[in-house]
Amino acid sequence: MEPAFPDAPAMALALAEARAAARVGEVPVGAVITGPDGGVLATAHNRTRLDRDPTAHAEILALRAAARRLGTDRLFGCTLWVTLEPCAMCAGAIAHARIARLVYGAPDPKGGGVDHGARLFWQPTCHHRPEVVGGISEREAAALLRDFFAARR
């Protein structure tokens, strides 16, 4: 059973971004950043191939857009919604941005850096640990990824 979460509509926007990524041949990961008031500050999806940029993960692009919109590098009180558990690179950026809460859909046992792999937020050298909630819209997020990779095999 999926956990109840009061403001999960932001995850629906992240899932729409993930579907947009798949349509252009990118790994279907989408991200949304909401402000302390719950309003949407930024949306993004993976663009590593389109931009020819290995750092153009959905999370990084959303963090950049939200920081530009707010005019600051610190996203205090903001929530990052992402369809897949962030990798170690993205987890580092989340910590640097001081995101208050990270909400993700599907876990990533192979490449995740939050609850799997590096578990960056739990390292003694990590200077900021957001609240982490996983498993929101997990089935739909996982299905997007599974279908995307199955079509490429």
Coordinates of N, CA, C and O in Angstrom, one line a residue:
M1 N 0.8 -1.2 0.0 CA 0.0 0.0 0.0 C 0.9 1.2 0.0 O 1.8 1.4 0.8
E2 N 0.6 2.2 -0.9 CA 1.3 3.4 -1.0 C 1.0 4.3 0.2 O -0.1 4.5 0.6
P3 N 2.1 4.9 0.8 CA 1.8 5.8 1.9 C 1.0 7.0 1.5 O 1.1 7.6 0.4
A4 N 0.1 7.5 2.4 CA -0.7 8.7 2.2 C 0.2 9.9 2.3 O 1.1 9.9 3.1
F5 N 0.0 10.9 1.4 CA 0.9 12.0 1.5 C 0.0 13.2 1.0 O -0.5 13.2 -0.1
P6 N -0.2 14.2 1.8 CA -1.2 15.3 1.6 C -0.9 16.1 0.3 O -1.8 16.5 -0.4
D7 N 0.4 16.4 0.0 CA 0.6 17.3 -1.2 C 1.2 16.5 -2.3 O 2.0 17.1 -3.1
A8 N 0.8 15.3 -2.5 CA 1.4 14.5 -3.6 C 1.1 15.0 -5.0 O 1.7 14.5 -6.0
P9 N 0.2 16.0 -5.3 CA 0.0 16.5 -6.6 C 1.3 17.0 -7.3 O 1.5 16.9 -8.5
A10 N 2.3 17.4 -6.5 CA 3.6 17.8 -7.0 C 4.3 16.6 -7.7 O 5.0 16.7 -8.7
M11 N 4.0 15.4 -7.1 CA 4.6 14.2 -7.7 C 4.0 13.9 -9.0 O 4.6 13.4 -10.0
A12 N 2.7 14.2 -9.2 CA 2.0 14.1 -10.5 C 2.7 14.9 -11.6 O 2.9 14.5 -12.7
L13 N 3.2 16.1 -11.2 CA 3.9 17.0 -12.1 C 5.3 16.4 -12.4 O 5.7 16.4 -13.6
A14 N 5.9 15.8 -11.4 CA 7.2 15.2 -11.7 C 7.0 14.0 -12.6 O 7.9 13.8 -13.5
L15 N 6.0 13.2 -12.5 CA 5.7 12.1 -13.3 C 5.4 12.6 -14.8 O 5.9 11.9 -15.7
A16 N 4.8 13.7 -14.9 CA 4.5 14.3 -16.3 C 5.9 14.7 -16.9 O 6.1 14.4 -18.1
E17 N 6.8 15.2 -16.1 CA 8.1 15.5 -16.6 C 8.9 14.3 -17.0 O 9.6 14.3 -18.0
A18 N 8.7 13.2 -16.2 CA 9.4 11.9 -16.6 C 8.9 11.4 -17.9 O 9.6 10.9 -18.7
R19 N 7.6 11.5 -18.1 CA 7.0 11.1 -19.4 C 7.5 11.9 -20.5 O 7.8 11.4 -21.6
A20 N 7.7 13.2 -20.3 CA 8.2 14.1 -21.3 C 9.7 13.7 -21.7 O 10.1 13.7 -22.8
A21 N 10.4 13.3 -20.6 CA 11.8 12.9 -20.9 C 11.8 11.6 -21.8 O 12.6 11.5 -22.7
A22 N 11.0 10.7 -21.5 CA 10.9 9.4 -22.3 C 10.5 9.7 -23.7 O 11.1 9.1 -24.6
R23 N 9.6 10.7 -23.9 CA 9.2 11.0 -25.3 C 10.4 11.5 -26.2 O 10.4 11.4 -27.4
V24 N 11.4 12.1 -25.5 CA 12.6 12.6 -26.3 C 13.8 11.7 -26.1 O 14.9 12.1 -26.5
G25 N 13.6 10.5 -25.6 CA 14.6 9.5 -25.6 C 15.5 9.6 -24.4 O 16.6 9.0 -24.3
E26 N 15.1 10.4 -23.4 CA 15.9 10.5 -22.1 C 15.4 9.5 -21.1 O 14.2 9.2 -21.1
V27 N 16.2 9.1 -20.2 CA 15.8 8.3 -19.1 C 14.6 9.0 -18.4 O 14.8 10.2 -18.0
P28 N 13.5 8.4 -18.2 CA 12.3 9.1 -17.6 C 12.4 9.4 -16.1 O 11.8 8.6 -15.3
V29 N 13.1 10.5 -15.8 CA 13.1 11.0 -14.5 C 12.7 12.4 -14.5 O 13.1 13.2 -15.4
G30 N 11.7 12.8 -13.7 CA 11.2 14.1 -13.6 C 11.3 14.7 -12.2 O 11.4 13.9 -11.2
A31 N 11.5 16.0 -12.1 CA 11.6 16.6 -10.8 C 10.8 17.9 -10.7 O 10.7 18.6 -11.7
V32 N 10.4 18.2 -9.5 CA 9.6 19.5 -9.2 C 10.1 20.0 -7.9 O 10.4 19.2 -7.0
I33 N 10.3 21.3 -7.8 CA 10.6 21.9 -6.5 C 9.5 22.9 -6.2 O 9.0 23.7 -7.0
T34 N 9.0 22.6 -4.9 CA 8.0 23.5 -4.4 C 8.6 24.3 -3.3 O 9.5 23.9 -2.6
G35 N 8.0 25.5 -3.1 CA 8.5 26.5 -2.1 C 7.9 26.2 -0.8 O 7.0 25.3 -0.6
P36 N 8.2 26.9 0.2 CA 7.7 26.7 1.6 C 6.1 26.9 1.6 O 5.5 26.2 2.4
D37 N 5.6 27.6 0.7 CA 4.1 27.8 0.6 C 3.5 26.7 -0.2 O 2.3 26.7 -0.4
G38 N 4.3 25.8 -0.8 CA 3.7 24.7 -1.6 C 3.6 25.1 -3.1 O 3.3 24.2 -3.9
G39 N 3.9 26.3 -3.5 CA 3.8 26.7 -4.9 C 5.0 26.1 -5.7 O 6.1 26.0 -5.1
V40 N 4.8 25.8 -6.9 CA 5.8 25.3 -7.8 C 6.8 26.3 -8.2 O 6.4 27.4 -8.7
L41 N 8.1 26.1 -7.9 CA 9.2 27.0 -8.3 C 9.9 26.5 -9.6 O 10.4 27.4 -10.3
A42 N 9.9 25.2 -9.8 CA 10.7 24.7 -10.9 C 10.2 23.3 -11.3 O 9.9 22.5 -10.4
T43 N 10.3 23.0 -12.6 CA 10.1 21.6 -13.0 C 11.2 21.3 -14.0 O 11.7 22.2 -14.7
A44 N 11.5 20.0 -14.1 CA 12.6 19.6 -15.0 C 12.5 18.1 -15.3 O 11.9 17.4 -14.5
H45 N 13.2 17.7 -16.3 CA 13.4 16.3 -16.6 C 14.8 16.1 -17.1 O 15.5 17.0 -17.4
N46 N 15.2 14.8 -17.0 CA 16.6 14.5 -17.5 C 16.8 15.0 -18.9 O 15.9 14.9 -19.8
R47 N 18.0 15.6 -19.1 CA 18.4 16.1 -20.4 C 19.9 15.8 -20.7 O 20.5 16.6 -21.4
T48 N 20.4 14.8 -20.2 CA 21.8 14.5 -20.3 C 22.2 14.3 -21.8 O 23.2 14.8 -22.2
R49 N 21.4 13.6 -22.5 CA 21.7 13.4 -24.0 C 21.4 14.6 -24.8 O 22.2 15.0 -25.6
L50 N 20.2 15.2 -24.6 CA 19.9 16.4 -25.3 C 20.9 17.5 -25.1 O 21.3 18.2 -26.1
D51 N 21.3 17.7 -23.9 CA 22.3 18.8 -23.6 C 23.7 18.4 -23.7 O 24.6 19.2 -23.6
R52 N 24.0 17.1 -23.9 CA 25.3 16.5 -24.0 C 26.1 16.9 -22.7 O 27.2 17.4 -22.7
D53 N 25.4 16.7 -21.6 CA 25.9 17.1 -20.3 C 25.6 16.1 -19.2 O 24.4 15.8 -18.9
P54 N 26.6 15.4 -18.7 CA 26.4 14.3 -17.8 C 25.8 14.8 -16.5 O 25.3 13.9 -15.7
T55 N 25.8 16.1 -16.2 CA 25.2 16.6 -14.9 C 23.8 17.0 -15.1 O 23.2 17.5 -14.2
A56 N 23.2 16.9 -16.3 CA 21.9 17.4 -16.6 C 20.8 16.5 -16.1 O 19.9 16.1 -16.9
H57 N 20.9 16.0 -14.9 CA 19.9 15.2 -14.3 C 18.7 16.1 -13.9 O 18.9 17.3 -13.6
A58 N 17.5 15.6 -13.8 CA 16.3 16.3 -13.5 C 16.5 17.1 -12.2 O 16.1 18.3 -12.2
E59 N 17.0 16.5 -11.2 CA 17.2 17.2 -9.9 C 18.1 18.4 -10.0 O 17.8 19.5 -9.5
I60 N 19.2 18.3 -10.7 CA 20.2 19.4 -10.9 C 19.5 20.5 -11.7 O 19.7 21.7 -11.3
L61 N 18.8 20.2 -12.8 CA 18.2 21.2 -13.6 C 17.1 22.0 -12.8 O 17.0 23.2 -12.9
A62 N 16.4 21.2 -12.0 CA 15.3 21.8 -11.1 C 15.9 22.7 -10.1 O 15.5 23.8 -9.8
L63 N 17.0 22.3 -9.4 CA 17.7 23.1 -8.4 C 18.2 24.4 -9.0 O 18.1 25.4 -8.4
R64 N 18.8 24.3 -10.2 CA 19.3 25.5 -10.9 C 18.2 26.5 -11.2 O 18.3 27.7 -10.9
A65 N 17.1 25.9 -11.7 CA 16.0 26.8 -12.1 C 15.3 27.5 -10.8 O 15.0 28.7 -10.8
A66 N 15.2 26.7 -9.7 CA 14.6 27.3 -8.5 C 15.5 28.3 -7.9 O 15.1 29.4 -7.4
A67 N 16.8 28.0 -7.9 CA 17.8 29.0 -7.4 C 17.8 30.3 -8.2 O 17.8 31.4 -7.6
R68 N 17.7 30.2 -9.5 CA 17.6 31.4 -10.3 C 16.3 32.2 -10.0 O 16.3 33.4 -9.9
R69 N 15.2 31.4 -9.9 CA 13.9 32.1 -9.7 C 13.9 32.8 -8.3 O 13.4 33.9 -8.2
L70 N 14.5 32.2 -7.3 CA 14.6 32.8 -6.0 C 15.7 33.8 -5.8 O 15.7 34.5 -4.8
G71 N 16.7 33.7 -6.7 CA 17.8 34.6 -6.6 C 18.8 34.3 -5.4 O 19.4 35.1 -4.9
T72 N 18.9 33.0 -5.1 CA 19.7 32.5 -4.0 C 20.2 31.1 -4.3 O 19.5 30.4 -5.0
D73 N 21.3 30.7 -3.7 CA 21.8 29.4 -3.8 C 21.2 28.5 -2.7 O 21.5 27.3 -2.7
R74 N 20.5 29.0 -1.8 CA 20.0 28.3 -0.6 C 18.5 28.2 -0.8 O 17.8 29.2 -0.8
L75 N 18.0 27.0 -0.9 CA 16.5 26.7 -1.1 C 15.9 26.3 0.2 O 15.2 25.3 0.3
F76 N 16.1 27.1 1.2 CA 15.5 26.9 2.6 C 14.0 26.7 2.5 O 13.3 27.5 1.8
G77 N 13.5 25.7 3.2 CA 12.1 25.4 3.2 C 11.4 24.8 2.0 O 10.2 24.6 2.0
C78 N 12.2 24.5 1.0 CA 11.7 24.0 -0.3 C 11.7 22.4 -0.2 O 12.5 21.8 0.5
T79 N 10.9 21.9 -1.1 CA 10.8 20.4 -1.2 C 11.1 20.0 -2.6 O 10.6 20.7 -3.6
L80 N 11.9 19.0 -2.8 CA 12.3 18.5 -4.1 C 11.5 17.2 -4.3 O 11.6 16.3 -3.4
W81 N 10.7 17.1 -5.3 CA 9.9 15.9 -5.7 C 10.6 15.3 -6.9 O 10.8 16.0 -7.9
V82 N 11.0 14.0 -6.8 CA 11.7 13.4 -8.0 C 11.2 12.0 -8.1 O 10.9 11.3 -7.1
T83 N 11.0 11.5 -9.3 CA 10.4 10.2 -9.6 C 11.3 9.0 -9.2 O 10.9 7.9 -9.1
L84 N 12.6 9.3 -9.1 CA 13.6 8.2 -8.8 C 14.5 8.7 -7.7 O 14.9 9.8 -7.7
E85 N 14.9 7.7 -6.8 CA 15.9 8.1 -5.8 C 17.1 8.7 -6.4 O 17.7 8.2 -7.3
P86 N 17.5 9.9 -5.9 CA 18.6 10.6 -6.5 C 20.0 9.8 -6.3 O 20.2 9.1 -5.4
C87 N 20.8 10.0 -7.3 CA 22.2 9.5 -7.3 C 23.0 10.3 -6.3 O 22.6 11.3 -5.8
A88 N 24.2 9.8 -6.1 CA 25.1 10.5 -5.1 C 25.4 12.0 -5.6 O 25.5 12.9 -4.7
M89 N 25.6 12.2 -6.9 CA 25.8 13.6 -7.4 C 24.7 14.5 -7.0 O 24.8 15.6 -6.5
C90 N 23.5 14.0 -7.3 CA 22.3 14.8 -7.0 C 22.0 15.0 -5.5 O 21.7 16.1 -5.0
A91 N 22.3 13.9 -4.7 CA 22.2 14.0 -3.3 C 23.1 15.1 -2.7 O 22.8 15.9 -1.9
G92 N 24.4 15.2 -3.3 CA 25.3 16.2 -2.9 C 24.8 17.6 -3.2 O 24.9 18.5 -2.3
A93 N 24.2 17.8 -4.4 CA 23.6 19.1 -4.7 C 22.4 19.4 -3.9 O 22.3 20.6 -3.5
I94 N 21.6 18.4 -3.5 CA 20.5 18.7 -2.6 C 21.0 19.2 -1.3 O 20.4 20.1 -0.7
A95 N 22.0 18.6 -0.7 CA 22.6 19.0 0.6 C 23.1 20.4 0.4 O 22.8 21.2 1.3
H96 N 23.8 20.7 -0.6 CA 24.4 22.1 -0.8 C 23.3 23.1 -0.9 O 23.5 24.2 -0.5
A97 N 22.2 22.8 -1.6 CA 21.1 23.7 -1.7 C 20.3 23.9 -0.5 O 19.4 24.8 -0.4
R98 N 20.5 23.0 0.5 CA 19.7 23.1 1.8 C 18.3 22.8 1.6 O 17.4 23.4 2.3
I99 N 17.9 21.9 0.7 CA 16.5 21.5 0.5 C 16.0 20.9 1.8 O 16.7 20.2 2.5
A100 N 14.8 21.3 2.2 CA 14.3 20.9 3.5 C 13.8 19.5 3.5 O 13.9 18.7 4.4
R101 N 13.1 19.1 2.3 CA 12.5 17.8 2.2 C 12.7 17.2 0.8 O 12.5 17.9 -0.2
L102 N 13.1 16.0 0.8 CA 13.2 15.2 -0.5 C 12.1 14.2 -0.5 O 12.0 13.4 0.4
V103 N 11.3 14.2 -1.6 CA 10.3 13.2 -1.8 C 10.6 12.5 -3.1 O 10.7 13.1 -4.1
Y104 N 10.8 11.1 -3.0 CA 11.1 10.4 -4.3 C 10.1 9.3 -4.5 O 9.5 8.8 -3.5
G105 N 10.0 8.8 -5.7 CA 9.1 7.8 -6.1 C 9.7 6.4 -6.0 O 9.7 5.7 -4.9
A106 N 10.4 6.0 -7.0 CA 11.0 4.6 -7.0 C 12.4 4.6 -6.4 O 13.2 5.5 -6.6
P107 N 12.7 3.6 -5.6 CA 14.1 3.4 -5.1 C 15.0 3.0 -6.2 O 14.6 2.5 -7.2
D108 N 16.3 3.3 -6.1 CA 17.3 2.9 -7.0 C 18.4 2.1 -6.3 O 19.4 2.7 -6.0
P109 N 18.2 0.8 -6.2 CA 19.2 0.0 -5.5 C 20.6 0.0 -6.1 O 21.6 -0.1 -5.5
K110 N 20.6 0.2 -7.5 CA 21.9 0.2 -8.2 C 22.6 1.6 -8.1 O 23.8 1.7 -7.9
G111 N 21.9 2.6 -8.4 CA 22.5 3.9 -8.6 C 22.1 5.0 -7.6 O 22.6 6.1 -7.6
G112 N 21.2 4.6 -6.6 CA 20.8 5.6 -5.6 C 21.9 6.0 -4.7 O 22.8 5.3 -4.4
G113 N 21.7 7.2 -4.2 CA 22.7 7.8 -3.3 C 22.1 8.2 -2.0 O 22.8 8.9 -1.2
V114 N 20.9 7.9 -1.8 CA 20.2 8.4 -0.6 C 19.9 7.3 0.4 O 20.4 7.2 1.5
D115 N 19.0 6.3 0.0 CA 18.7 5.2 0.8 C 19.5 3.9 0.4 O 19.4 2.9 1.0
H116 N 20.2 4.0 -0.7 CA 21.0 2.9 -1.2 C 22.4 3.5 -1.6 O 22.6 4.7 -1.5
G117 N 23.4 2.6 -1.9 CA 24.7 3.1 -2.3 C 25.4 3.9 -1.3 O 25.5 3.5 -0.1
A118 N 25.8 5.1 -1.7 CA 26.6 6.0 -0.8 C 25.8 6.5 0.4 O 26.5 6.8 1.4
R119 N 24.5 6.5 0.4 CA 23.7 7.0 1.5 C 24.3 8.3 2.0 O 24.7 8.5 3.2
L120 N 24.5 9.2 1.1 CA 25.2 10.5 1.3 C 24.8 11.3 2.6 O 25.6 11.8 3.3
F121 N 23.5 11.4 2.8 CA 23.0 12.2 3.9 C 23.4 11.6 5.2 O 23.3 12.3 6.2
W122 N 23.8 10.4 5.3 CA 24.1 9.7 6.6 C 25.7 9.7 6.8 O 26.1 9.2 7.8
Q123 N 26.4 10.3 5.9 CA 27.9 10.3 6.0 C 28.2 11.4 7.1 O 27.6 12.5 7.1
P124 N 29.2 11.2 7.9 CA 29.5 12.2 8.9 C 29.9 13.5 8.3 O 29.8 14.6 9.0
T125 N 30.4 13.5 7.1 CA 30.9 14.8 6.5 C 29.7 15.6 5.8 O 30.0 16.7 5.3
C126 N 28.5 15.0 5.7 CA 27.4 15.7 5.1 C 26.9 16.8 6.0 O 26.6 16.6 7.2
H127 N 26.9 18.0 5.5 CA 26.6 19.2 6.3 C 25.1 19.5 6.3 O 24.7 20.5 7.1
H128 N 24.3 18.9 5.6 CA 22.8 19.1 5.6 C 22.1 17.8 5.3 O 22.4 17.2 4.3
R129 N 21.1 17.5 6.1 CA 20.3 16.3 5.8 C 18.8 16.7 5.7 O 18.2 17.0 6.7
P130 N 18.3 16.6 4.5 CA 16.9 16.9 4.4 C 16.0 15.8 5.0 O 16.5 14.6 5.1
E131 N 14.8 16.1 5.3 CA 13.8 15.0 5.6 C 13.7 14.2 4.3 O 13.6 14.8 3.2
V132 N 13.6 12.9 4.4 CA 13.5 12.1 3.1 C 12.3 11.2 3.3 O 12.1 10.5 4.3
V133 N 11.5 11.2 2.2 CA 10.3 10.4 2.1 C 10.3 9.7 0.8 O 10.4 10.3 -0.3
G134 N 10.4 8.3 0.8 CA 10.5 7.6 -0.4 C 9.2 6.8 -0.7 O 8.4 6.6 0.2
G135 N 9.0 6.3 -1.9 CA 7.9 5.5 -2.2 C 6.6 6.2 -2.6 O 5.6 5.5 -2.8
I136 N 6.6 7.5 -2.8 CA 5.4 8.2 -3.3 C 5.3 8.0 -4.8 O 6.2 8.3 -5.6
S137 N 4.1 7.5 -5.2 CA 3.9 7.1 -6.6 C 4.9 6.1 -7.1 O 5.3 6.2 -8.3
E138 N 5.4 5.3 -6.2 CA 6.5 4.4 -6.6 C 6.1 3.5 -7.8 O 7.0 3.3 -8.7
R139 N 4.9 2.9 -7.8 CA 4.6 2.0 -8.8 C 4.6 2.6 -10.2 O 5.1 2.1 -11.2
E140 N 4.0 3.8 -10.3 CA 4.0 4.5 -11.6 C 5.4 4.9 -12.0 O 5.8 4.8 -13.2
A141 N 6.2 5.4 -11.1 CA 7.6 5.8 -11.4 C 8.4 4.6 -11.9 O 9.1 4.7 -12.9
A142 N 8.3 3.5 -11.2 CA 9.0 2.3 -11.5 C 8.6 1.8 -12.9 O 9.4 1.3 -13.7
A143 N 7.3 1.8 -13.2 CA 6.8 1.3 -14.4 C 7.3 2.2 -15.6 O 7.6 1.6 -16.7
L144 N 7.4 3.5 -15.4 CA 7.9 4.3 -16.5 C 9.4 3.9 -16.8 O 9.7 3.8 -18.0
L145 N 10.2 3.7 -15.8 CA 11.5 3.3 -16.0 C 11.6 1.9 -16.6 O 12.4 1.6 -17.6
R146 N 10.9 1.0 -16.1 CA 10.9 -0.4 -16.6 C 10.5 -0.5 -18.1 O 11.1 -1.1 -18.9
D147 N 9.4 0.2 -18.4 CA 8.9 0.3 -19.8 C 9.9 0.9 -20.8 O 10.2 0.5 -21.9
F148 N 10.6 2.0 -20.3 CA 11.6 2.7 -21.1 C 12.7 1.8 -21.4 O 13.1 1.7 -22.6
F149 N 13.3 1.1 -20.4 CA 14.4 0.2 -20.7 C 14.1 -1.0 -21.4 O 14.8 -1.5 -22.2
A150 N 12.9 -1.6 -21.2 CA 12.4 -2.8 -21.9 C 12.3 -2.5 -23.4 O 12.6 -3.3 -24.3
A151 N 11.9 -1.3 -23.8 CA 11.7 -0.9 -25.2 C 13.1 -0.7 -25.9 O 13.2 -0.8 -27.1
R152 N 14.1 -0.6 -25.1 CA 15.5 -0.4 -25.7 C 16.3 -1.7 -25.7 O 17.4 -1.7 -26.3
R153 N 15.8 -2.8 -25.2 CA 16.5 -4.0 -25.2 C 16.2 -4.8 -26.5 O 15.3 -4.7 -27.2

